[in-house]
Coordinates of C-alpha atoms (C1' of nucleotides) in Angstrom, one line a residue:
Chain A
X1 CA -26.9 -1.6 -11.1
X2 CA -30.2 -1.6 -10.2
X3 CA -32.7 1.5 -9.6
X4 CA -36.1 0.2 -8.5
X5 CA -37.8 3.6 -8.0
X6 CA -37.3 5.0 -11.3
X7 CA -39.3 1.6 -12.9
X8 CA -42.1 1.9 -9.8
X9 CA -43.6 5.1 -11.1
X10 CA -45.2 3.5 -14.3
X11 CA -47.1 5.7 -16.3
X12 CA -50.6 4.8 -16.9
X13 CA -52.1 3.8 -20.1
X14 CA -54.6 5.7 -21.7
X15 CA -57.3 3.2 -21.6
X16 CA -56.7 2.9 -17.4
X17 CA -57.1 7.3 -17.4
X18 CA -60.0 7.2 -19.2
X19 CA -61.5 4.7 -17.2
X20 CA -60.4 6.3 -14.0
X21 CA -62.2 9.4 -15.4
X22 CA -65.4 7.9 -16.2
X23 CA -66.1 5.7 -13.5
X24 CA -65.1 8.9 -11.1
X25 CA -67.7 10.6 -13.2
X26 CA -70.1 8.0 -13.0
X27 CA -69.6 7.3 -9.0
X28 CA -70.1 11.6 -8.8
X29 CA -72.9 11.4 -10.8
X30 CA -72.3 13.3 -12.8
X31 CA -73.3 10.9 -15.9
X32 CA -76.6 10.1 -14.6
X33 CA -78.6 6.6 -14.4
X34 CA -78.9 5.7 -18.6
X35 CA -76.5 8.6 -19.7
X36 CA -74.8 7.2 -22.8
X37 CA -71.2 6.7 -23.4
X38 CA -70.3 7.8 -27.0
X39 CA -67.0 6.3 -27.4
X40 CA -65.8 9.4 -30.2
X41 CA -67.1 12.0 -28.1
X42 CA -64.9 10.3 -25.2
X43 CA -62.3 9.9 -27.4
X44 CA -61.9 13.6 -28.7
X45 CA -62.3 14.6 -25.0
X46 CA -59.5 12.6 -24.2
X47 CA -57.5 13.2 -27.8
X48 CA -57.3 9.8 -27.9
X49 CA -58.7 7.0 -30.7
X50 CA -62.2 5.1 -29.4
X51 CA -59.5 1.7 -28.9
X52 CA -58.4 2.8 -25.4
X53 CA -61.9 4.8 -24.8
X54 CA -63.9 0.7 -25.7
X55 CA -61.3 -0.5 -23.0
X56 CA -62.0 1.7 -20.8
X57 CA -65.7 0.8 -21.3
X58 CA -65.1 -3.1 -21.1
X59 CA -63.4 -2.7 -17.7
X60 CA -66.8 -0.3 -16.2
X61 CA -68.9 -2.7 -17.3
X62 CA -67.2 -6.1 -16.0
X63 CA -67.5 -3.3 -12.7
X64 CA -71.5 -2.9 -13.3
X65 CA -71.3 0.9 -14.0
X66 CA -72.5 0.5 -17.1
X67 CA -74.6 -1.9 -19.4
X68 CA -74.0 -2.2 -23.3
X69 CA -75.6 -3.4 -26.4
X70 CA -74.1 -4.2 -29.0
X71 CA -73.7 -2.0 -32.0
X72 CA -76.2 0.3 -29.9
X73 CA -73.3 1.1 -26.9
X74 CA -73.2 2.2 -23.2
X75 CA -75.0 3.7 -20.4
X76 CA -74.5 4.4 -17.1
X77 CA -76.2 1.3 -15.4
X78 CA -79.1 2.4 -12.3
X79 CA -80.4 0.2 -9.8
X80 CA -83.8 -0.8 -8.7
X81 CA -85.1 -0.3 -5.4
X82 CA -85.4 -4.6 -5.3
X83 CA -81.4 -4.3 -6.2
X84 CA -80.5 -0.8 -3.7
X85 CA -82.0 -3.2 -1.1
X86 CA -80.0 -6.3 -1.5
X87 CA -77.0 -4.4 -2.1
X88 CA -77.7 -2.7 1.6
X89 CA -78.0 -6.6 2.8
X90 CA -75.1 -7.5 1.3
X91 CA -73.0 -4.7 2.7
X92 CA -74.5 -5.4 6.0
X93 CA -73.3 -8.7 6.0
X94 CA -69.6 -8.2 4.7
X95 CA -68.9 -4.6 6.5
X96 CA -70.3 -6.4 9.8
X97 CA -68.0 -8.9 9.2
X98 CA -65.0 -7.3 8.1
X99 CA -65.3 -4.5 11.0
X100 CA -65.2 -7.4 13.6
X101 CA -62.3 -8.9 12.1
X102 CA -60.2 -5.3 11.9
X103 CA -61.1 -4.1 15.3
X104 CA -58.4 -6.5 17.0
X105 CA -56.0 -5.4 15.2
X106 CA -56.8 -1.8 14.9
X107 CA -53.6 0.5 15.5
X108 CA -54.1 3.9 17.3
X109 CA -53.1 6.2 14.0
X110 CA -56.3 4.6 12.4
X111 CA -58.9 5.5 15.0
X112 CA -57.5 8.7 15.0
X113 CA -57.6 9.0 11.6
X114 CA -61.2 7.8 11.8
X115 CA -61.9 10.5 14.2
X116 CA -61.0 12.9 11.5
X117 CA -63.2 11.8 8.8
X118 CA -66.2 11.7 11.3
X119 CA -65.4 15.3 12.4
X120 CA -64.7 16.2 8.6
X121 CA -67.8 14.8 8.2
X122 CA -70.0 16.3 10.3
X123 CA -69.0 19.1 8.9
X124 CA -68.9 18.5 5.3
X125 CA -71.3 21.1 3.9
X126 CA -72.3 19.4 0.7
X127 CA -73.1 16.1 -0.7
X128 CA -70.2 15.3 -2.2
X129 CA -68.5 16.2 1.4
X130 CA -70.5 13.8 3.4
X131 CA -70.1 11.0 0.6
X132 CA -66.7 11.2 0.4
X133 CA -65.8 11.8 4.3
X134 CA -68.5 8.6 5.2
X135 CA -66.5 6.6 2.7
X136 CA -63.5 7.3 4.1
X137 CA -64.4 6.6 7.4
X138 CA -66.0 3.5 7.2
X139 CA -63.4 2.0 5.0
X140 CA -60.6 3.3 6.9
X141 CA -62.3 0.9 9.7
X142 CA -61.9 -1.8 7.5
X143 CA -58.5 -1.7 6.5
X144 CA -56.3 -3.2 9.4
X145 CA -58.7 -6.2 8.9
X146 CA -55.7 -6.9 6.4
X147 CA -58.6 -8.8 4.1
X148 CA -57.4 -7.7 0.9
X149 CA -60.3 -9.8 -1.1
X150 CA -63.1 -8.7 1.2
X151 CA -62.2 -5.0 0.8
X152 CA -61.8 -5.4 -2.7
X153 CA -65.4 -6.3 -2.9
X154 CA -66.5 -3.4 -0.8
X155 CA -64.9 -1.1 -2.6
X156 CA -66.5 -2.5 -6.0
X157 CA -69.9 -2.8 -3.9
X158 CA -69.6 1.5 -2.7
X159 CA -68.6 2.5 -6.2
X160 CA -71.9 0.5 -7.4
X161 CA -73.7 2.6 -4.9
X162 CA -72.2 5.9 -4.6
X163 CA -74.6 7.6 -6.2
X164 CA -77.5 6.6 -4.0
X165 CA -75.6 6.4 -0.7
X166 CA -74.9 10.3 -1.3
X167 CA -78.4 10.8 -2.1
X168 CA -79.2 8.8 1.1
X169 CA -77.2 10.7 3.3
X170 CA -79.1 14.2 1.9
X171 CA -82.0 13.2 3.1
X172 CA -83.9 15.2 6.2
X173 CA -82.9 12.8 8.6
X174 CA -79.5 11.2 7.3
X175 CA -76.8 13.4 8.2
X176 CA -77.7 13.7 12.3
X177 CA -78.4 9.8 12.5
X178 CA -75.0 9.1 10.8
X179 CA -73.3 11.2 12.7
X180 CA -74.8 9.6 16.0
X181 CA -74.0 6.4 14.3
X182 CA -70.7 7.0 13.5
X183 CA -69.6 8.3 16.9
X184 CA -71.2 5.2 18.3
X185 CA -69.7 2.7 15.8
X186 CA -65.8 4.8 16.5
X187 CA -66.3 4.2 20.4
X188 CA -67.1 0.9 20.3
X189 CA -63.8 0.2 18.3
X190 CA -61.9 2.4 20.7
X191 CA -62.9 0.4 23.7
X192 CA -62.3 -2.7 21.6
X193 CA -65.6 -4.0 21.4
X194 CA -65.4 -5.9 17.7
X195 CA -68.6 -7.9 18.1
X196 CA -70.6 -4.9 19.5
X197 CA -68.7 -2.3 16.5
X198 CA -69.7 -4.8 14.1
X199 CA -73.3 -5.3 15.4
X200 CA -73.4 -1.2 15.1
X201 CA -72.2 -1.1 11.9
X202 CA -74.9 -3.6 10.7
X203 CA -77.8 -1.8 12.0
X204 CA -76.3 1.6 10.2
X205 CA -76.1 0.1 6.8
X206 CA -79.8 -1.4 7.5
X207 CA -81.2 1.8 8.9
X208 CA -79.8 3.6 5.8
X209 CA -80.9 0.9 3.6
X210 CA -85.0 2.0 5.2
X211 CA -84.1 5.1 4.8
X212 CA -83.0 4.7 1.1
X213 CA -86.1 2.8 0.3
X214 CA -88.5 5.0 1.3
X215 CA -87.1 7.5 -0.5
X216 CA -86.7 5.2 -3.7
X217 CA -90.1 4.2 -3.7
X218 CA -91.4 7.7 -3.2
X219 CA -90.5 8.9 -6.6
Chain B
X1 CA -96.1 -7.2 -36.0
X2 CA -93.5 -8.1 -33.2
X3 CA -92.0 -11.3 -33.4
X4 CA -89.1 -11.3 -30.4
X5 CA -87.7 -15.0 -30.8
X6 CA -85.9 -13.3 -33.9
X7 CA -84.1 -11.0 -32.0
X8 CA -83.3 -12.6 -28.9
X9 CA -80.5 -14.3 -30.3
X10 CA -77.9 -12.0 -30.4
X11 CA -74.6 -13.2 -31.9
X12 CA -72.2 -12.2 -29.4
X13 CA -68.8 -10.6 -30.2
X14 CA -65.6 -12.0 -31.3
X15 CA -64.1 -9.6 -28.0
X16 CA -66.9 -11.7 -25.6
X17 CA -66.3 -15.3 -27.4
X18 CA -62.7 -14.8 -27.0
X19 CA -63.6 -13.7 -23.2
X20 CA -65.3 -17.2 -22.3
X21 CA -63.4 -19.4 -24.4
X22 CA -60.5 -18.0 -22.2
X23 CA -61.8 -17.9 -18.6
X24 CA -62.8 -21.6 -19.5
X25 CA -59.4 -22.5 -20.2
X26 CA -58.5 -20.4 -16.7
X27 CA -60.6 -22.0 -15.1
X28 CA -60.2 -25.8 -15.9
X29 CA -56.5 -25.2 -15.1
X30 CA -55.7 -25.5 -19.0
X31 CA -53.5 -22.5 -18.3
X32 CA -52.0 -22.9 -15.8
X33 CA -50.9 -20.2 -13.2
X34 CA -48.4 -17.7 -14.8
X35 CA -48.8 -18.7 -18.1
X36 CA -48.3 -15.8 -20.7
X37 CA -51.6 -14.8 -22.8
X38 CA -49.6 -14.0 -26.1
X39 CA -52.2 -11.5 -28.1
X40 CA -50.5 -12.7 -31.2
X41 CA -51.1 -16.1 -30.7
X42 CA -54.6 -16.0 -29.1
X43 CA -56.0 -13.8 -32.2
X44 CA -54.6 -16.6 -34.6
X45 CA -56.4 -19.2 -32.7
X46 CA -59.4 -17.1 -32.9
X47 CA -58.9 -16.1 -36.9
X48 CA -59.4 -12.2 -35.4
X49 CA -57.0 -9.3 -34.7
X50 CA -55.7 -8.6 -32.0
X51 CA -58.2 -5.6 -30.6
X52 CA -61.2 -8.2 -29.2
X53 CA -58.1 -10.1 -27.9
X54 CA -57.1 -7.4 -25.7
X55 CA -60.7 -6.3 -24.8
X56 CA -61.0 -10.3 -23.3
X57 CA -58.2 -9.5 -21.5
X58 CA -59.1 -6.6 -20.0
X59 CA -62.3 -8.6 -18.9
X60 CA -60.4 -10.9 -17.4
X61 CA -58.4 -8.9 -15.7
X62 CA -61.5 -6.9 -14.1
X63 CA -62.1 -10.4 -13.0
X64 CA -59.2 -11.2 -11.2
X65 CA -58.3 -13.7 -13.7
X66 CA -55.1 -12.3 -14.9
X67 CA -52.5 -10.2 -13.7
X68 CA -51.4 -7.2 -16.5
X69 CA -48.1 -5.3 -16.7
X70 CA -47.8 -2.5 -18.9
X71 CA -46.1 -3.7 -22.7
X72 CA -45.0 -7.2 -20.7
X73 CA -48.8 -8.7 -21.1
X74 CA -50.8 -11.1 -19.3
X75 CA -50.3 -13.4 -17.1
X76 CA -52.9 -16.5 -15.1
X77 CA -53.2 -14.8 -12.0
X78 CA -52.6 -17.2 -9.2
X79 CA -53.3 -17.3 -5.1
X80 CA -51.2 -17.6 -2.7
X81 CA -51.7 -19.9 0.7
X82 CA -53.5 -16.4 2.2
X83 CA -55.5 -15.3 -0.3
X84 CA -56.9 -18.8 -0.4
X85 CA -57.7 -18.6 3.2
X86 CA -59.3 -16.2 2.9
X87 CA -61.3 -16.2 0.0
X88 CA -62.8 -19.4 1.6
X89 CA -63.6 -17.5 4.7
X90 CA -65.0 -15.2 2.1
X91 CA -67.4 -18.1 1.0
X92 CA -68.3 -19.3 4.0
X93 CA -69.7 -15.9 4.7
X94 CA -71.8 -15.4 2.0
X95 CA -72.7 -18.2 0.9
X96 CA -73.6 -19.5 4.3
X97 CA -76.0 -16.2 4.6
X98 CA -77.7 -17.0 0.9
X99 CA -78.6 -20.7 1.4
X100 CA -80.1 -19.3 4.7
X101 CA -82.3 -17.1 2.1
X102 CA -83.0 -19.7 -0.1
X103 CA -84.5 -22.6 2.1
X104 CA -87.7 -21.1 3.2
X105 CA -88.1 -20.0 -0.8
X106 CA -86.3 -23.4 -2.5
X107 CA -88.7 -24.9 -5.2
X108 CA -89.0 -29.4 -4.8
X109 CA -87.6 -28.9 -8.9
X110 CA -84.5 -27.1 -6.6
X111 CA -84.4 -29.8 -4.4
X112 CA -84.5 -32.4 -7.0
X113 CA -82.0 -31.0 -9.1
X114 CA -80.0 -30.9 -6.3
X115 CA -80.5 -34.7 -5.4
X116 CA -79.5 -35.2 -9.0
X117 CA -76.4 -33.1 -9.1
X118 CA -75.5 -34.9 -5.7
X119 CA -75.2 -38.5 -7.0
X120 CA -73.8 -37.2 -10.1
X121 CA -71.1 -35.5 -8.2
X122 CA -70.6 -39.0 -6.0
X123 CA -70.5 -41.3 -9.6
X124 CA -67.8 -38.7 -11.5
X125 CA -64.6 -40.0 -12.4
X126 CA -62.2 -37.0 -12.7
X127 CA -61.5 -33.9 -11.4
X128 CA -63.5 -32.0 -13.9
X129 CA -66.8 -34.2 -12.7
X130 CA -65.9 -33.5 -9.6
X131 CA -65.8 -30.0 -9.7
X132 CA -68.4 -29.0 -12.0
X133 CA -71.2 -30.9 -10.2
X134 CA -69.8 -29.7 -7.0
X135 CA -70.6 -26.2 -8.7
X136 CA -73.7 -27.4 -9.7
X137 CA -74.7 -28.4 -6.4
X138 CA -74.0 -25.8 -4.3
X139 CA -75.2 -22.9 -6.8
X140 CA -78.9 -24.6 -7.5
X141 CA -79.2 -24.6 -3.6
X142 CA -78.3 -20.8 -3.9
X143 CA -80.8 -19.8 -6.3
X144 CA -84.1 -19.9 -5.1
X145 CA -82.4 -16.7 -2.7
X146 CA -83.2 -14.9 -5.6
X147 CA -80.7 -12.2 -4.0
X148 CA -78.9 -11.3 -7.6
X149 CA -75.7 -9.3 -6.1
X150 CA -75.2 -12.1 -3.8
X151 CA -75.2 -14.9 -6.9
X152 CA -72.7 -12.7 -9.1
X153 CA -70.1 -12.4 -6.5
X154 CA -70.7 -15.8 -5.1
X155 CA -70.3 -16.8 -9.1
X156 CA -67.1 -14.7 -9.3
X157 CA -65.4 -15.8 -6.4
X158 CA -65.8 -19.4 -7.9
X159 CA -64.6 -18.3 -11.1
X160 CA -61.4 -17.0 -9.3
X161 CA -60.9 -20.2 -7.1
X162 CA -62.3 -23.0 -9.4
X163 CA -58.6 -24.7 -9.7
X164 CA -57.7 -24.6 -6.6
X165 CA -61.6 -26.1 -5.5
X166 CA -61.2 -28.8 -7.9
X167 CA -57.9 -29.5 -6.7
X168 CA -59.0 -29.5 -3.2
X169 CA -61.2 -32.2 -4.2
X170 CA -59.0 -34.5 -5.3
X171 CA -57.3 -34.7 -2.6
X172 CA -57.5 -38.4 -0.6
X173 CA -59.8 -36.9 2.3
X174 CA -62.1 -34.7 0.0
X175 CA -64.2 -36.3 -1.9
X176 CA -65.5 -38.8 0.7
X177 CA -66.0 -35.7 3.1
X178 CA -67.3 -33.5 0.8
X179 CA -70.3 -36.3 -0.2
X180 CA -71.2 -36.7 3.5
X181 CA -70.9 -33.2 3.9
X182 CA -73.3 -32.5 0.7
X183 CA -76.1 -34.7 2.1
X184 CA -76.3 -33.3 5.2
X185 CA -76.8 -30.0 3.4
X186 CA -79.0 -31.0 1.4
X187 CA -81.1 -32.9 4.1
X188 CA -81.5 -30.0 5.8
X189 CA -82.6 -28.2 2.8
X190 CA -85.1 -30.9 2.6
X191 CA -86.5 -30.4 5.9
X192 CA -86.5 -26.8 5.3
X193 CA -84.0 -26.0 8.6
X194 CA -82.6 -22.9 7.0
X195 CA -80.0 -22.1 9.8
X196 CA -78.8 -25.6 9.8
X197 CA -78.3 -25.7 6.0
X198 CA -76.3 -22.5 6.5
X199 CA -74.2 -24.0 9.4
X200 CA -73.7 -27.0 7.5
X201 CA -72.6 -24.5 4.8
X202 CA -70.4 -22.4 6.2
X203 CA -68.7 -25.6 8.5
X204 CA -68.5 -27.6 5.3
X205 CA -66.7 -24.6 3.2
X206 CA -64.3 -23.9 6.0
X207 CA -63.3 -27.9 6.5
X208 CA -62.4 -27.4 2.7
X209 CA -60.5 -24.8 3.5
X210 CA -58.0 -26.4 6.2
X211 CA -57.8 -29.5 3.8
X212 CA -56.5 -26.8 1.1
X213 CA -54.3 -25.0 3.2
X214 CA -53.0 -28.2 4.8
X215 CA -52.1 -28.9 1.2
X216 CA -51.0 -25.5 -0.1
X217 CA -48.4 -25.0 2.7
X218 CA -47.1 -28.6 2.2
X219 CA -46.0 -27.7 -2.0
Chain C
dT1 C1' -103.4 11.2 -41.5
dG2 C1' -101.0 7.1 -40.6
dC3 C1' -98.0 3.6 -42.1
dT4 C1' -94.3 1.4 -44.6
dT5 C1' -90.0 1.6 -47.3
dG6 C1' -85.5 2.8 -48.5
dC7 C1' -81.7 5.7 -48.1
dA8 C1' -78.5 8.8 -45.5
dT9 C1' -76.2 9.3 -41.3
dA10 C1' -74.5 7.9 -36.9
dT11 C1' -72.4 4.6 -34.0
dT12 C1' -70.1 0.5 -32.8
dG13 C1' -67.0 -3.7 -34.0
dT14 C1' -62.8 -5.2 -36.1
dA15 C1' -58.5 -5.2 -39.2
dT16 C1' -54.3 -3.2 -40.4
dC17 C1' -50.6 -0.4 -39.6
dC18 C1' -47.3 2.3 -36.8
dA19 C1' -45.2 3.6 -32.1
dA20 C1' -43.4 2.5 -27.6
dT21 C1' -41.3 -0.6 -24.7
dA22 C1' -39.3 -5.0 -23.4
dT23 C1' -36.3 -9.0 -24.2
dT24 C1' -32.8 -11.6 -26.3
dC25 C1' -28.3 -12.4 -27.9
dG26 C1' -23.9 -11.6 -29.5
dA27 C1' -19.7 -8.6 -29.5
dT28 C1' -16.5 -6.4 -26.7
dA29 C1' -13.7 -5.1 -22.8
dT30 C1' -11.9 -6.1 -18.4
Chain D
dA1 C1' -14.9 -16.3 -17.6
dT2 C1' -17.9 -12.5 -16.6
dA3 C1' -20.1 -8.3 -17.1
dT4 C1' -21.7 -4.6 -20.0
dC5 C1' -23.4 -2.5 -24.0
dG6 C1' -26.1 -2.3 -28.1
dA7 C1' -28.5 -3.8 -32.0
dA8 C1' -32.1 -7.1 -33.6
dT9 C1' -36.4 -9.2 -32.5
dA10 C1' -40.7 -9.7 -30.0
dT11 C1' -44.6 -7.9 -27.9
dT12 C1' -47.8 -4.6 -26.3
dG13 C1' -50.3 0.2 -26.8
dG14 C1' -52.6 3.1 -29.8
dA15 C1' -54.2 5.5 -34.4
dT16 C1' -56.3 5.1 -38.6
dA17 C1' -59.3 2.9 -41.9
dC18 C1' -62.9 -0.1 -43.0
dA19 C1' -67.1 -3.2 -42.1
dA20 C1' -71.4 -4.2 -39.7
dT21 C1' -75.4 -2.6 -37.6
dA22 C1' -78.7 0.8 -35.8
dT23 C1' -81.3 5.1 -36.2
dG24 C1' -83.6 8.9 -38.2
dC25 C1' -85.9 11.0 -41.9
dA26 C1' -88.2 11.8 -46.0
dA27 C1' -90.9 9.9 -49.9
dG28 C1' -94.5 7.1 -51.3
dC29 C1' -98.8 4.8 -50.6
dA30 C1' -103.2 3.3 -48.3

DNA sequence: TGCTTGCATATTGTATCCAATATTCGATAT
DNA sequence: ATATCGAATATTGGATACAATATGCAAGCA
């Protein structure tokens, strides 16, 4: 006899929680640019030993969250304003090209389910709110491209980010143009336009990535 | 008194030596797609225990290189006929936008290194020439882009796809192709024609790419 | 005071040991 | 003969213990 749901549900190792955890905390912010990461007082928070907690570690920073020395440990990694910016580029580039591709083949259930996010969005009423919903709808946009490799890269390239694309978005003049970006970016895929959605999406990661800069420079 | 030569040779781990001596042996198809990565075994090789063993795994696993299953272990991750397709689509999209970057900004040392690499590509004898100047080649003329996030991923992507490149090579129609192919690029490199260097590029990447599937789908 | 030196403490890196799970293989029943 | 069960073995996951290195601090000295 064979019982394939009762094997799918495996439960997670401790190392893959605690790494979950972190890098959740990290992308929140709430371990802050150069934060360290003491592996006992991770541990003890946990109730685990530091082995699974230095796993955890290893995998965050083969992800760029965080930098370590050795025999000196972790921190949460930051980003330059030279790195924010090429990032932005780089997302530009892929997102354009990814959007293009996903629009043909974009099914009705996901534009609506865009159309949720953007409304959630527009009337998220805190950072995390607008981070979150903005995520979700620009990688729900994404998905029906069906380009597993290329999405895996954007997610690794938004969780590099987060941070700063929240801060970015709480700026004066973020959340309206967003929101006007967004609606235009959703119509475009709804009347099928790939190359025009993809053109839109483009020039919203570049606006943002002005918008970002300025502000990163400022301080 | 600050004397920084002493210091800036940091003797790395036993967890990162195993890491590299590993993705090498991925990598140059010394282990083969599927094979097992016994922890036992691997820590003997090293003379270690088993604990950096696993945190080289997880490294590689963050990497794409392996594939985990809970208490079964690690396996060489392989690609299938998709994923291939479209990780090379994948390349000719970036890397087709960073040699674009890197022309107006490529040194003559770039461009002479890249002469050299070329003609050492055209003399090699075996796969493994083949492949590593190939590398060679196309990263120097990546370089001078000096756009960082770009590099990793471009490096990471080759990491993941380096059997299957080299193996493409080898095939009766690459190398030939690929050397006609390489001095076009690197002619228009020469004469500083950014957009054709990145249409040669991108055209020369996805050319690869039929020849691979052509080959994939006939196994 | 300001600087070095050496020790005590803290922290990370690794080895060894135990626990949890998977796999193999033989015995047994049908 | 084949299928099923269960014990023995193999393998991975994690806890504890120890080693290597870094850091902070206080004593000593110019």
């Amino acid at each position: 006899m064979q019982i394939d749901s009762i094997n799918i549900a495996q439960t997670a190792s401790a190392a893959t929680i605690i790494y979950e955890a972190l890098k959740k905390a990290i992308i929140e912010g709430q371990l802050a640019d150069g934060a360290p990461l003491r592996q006992d007082e991770i541990a003890k928070m946990f109730n685990t030993s530091r082995i699974p907690v230095r796993e955890a570690i290893t995998m965050l920073e083969q992800q760029g969250l965080v930098v370590t020395q050795r025999y000196k440990g972790a921190v949460v990694a930051g980003i330059s304003p030279d790195e924010a910016a090429e990032i932005w580029d780089f997302r530009a580039l892929v997102e354009g090209h990814v959007i293009e591709a996903a629009v043909p083949r974009m099914s009705d259930e996901t534009l609506e389910l865009a159309r949720s996010y953007l409304t959630a969005f527009s009337e998220g009423a805190t950072p995390m709110d607008w981070g979150d919903q903005n995520r979700k709808f620009h990688t729900i946009l994404y998905r029906d491209s069906g380009l597993f490799y290329h999405l895996g890269v954007i997610e690794k390239t938004l969780d590099r980010v987060d941070r700063y694309l929240r801060a970015q978005l709480a700026l004066s003049n973020g959340l309206a143009r967003a929101n006007r970006e967004h609606e235009a970016i959703l119509a475009a895929c709804e009347r099928r336009d790939a190359t025009r959605a993809a053109e839109l999406t483009r020039l919203h990661i570049l606006g943002a990535k002005t918008n970002l800069l300025d502000n990163l420079r400022k301080r």
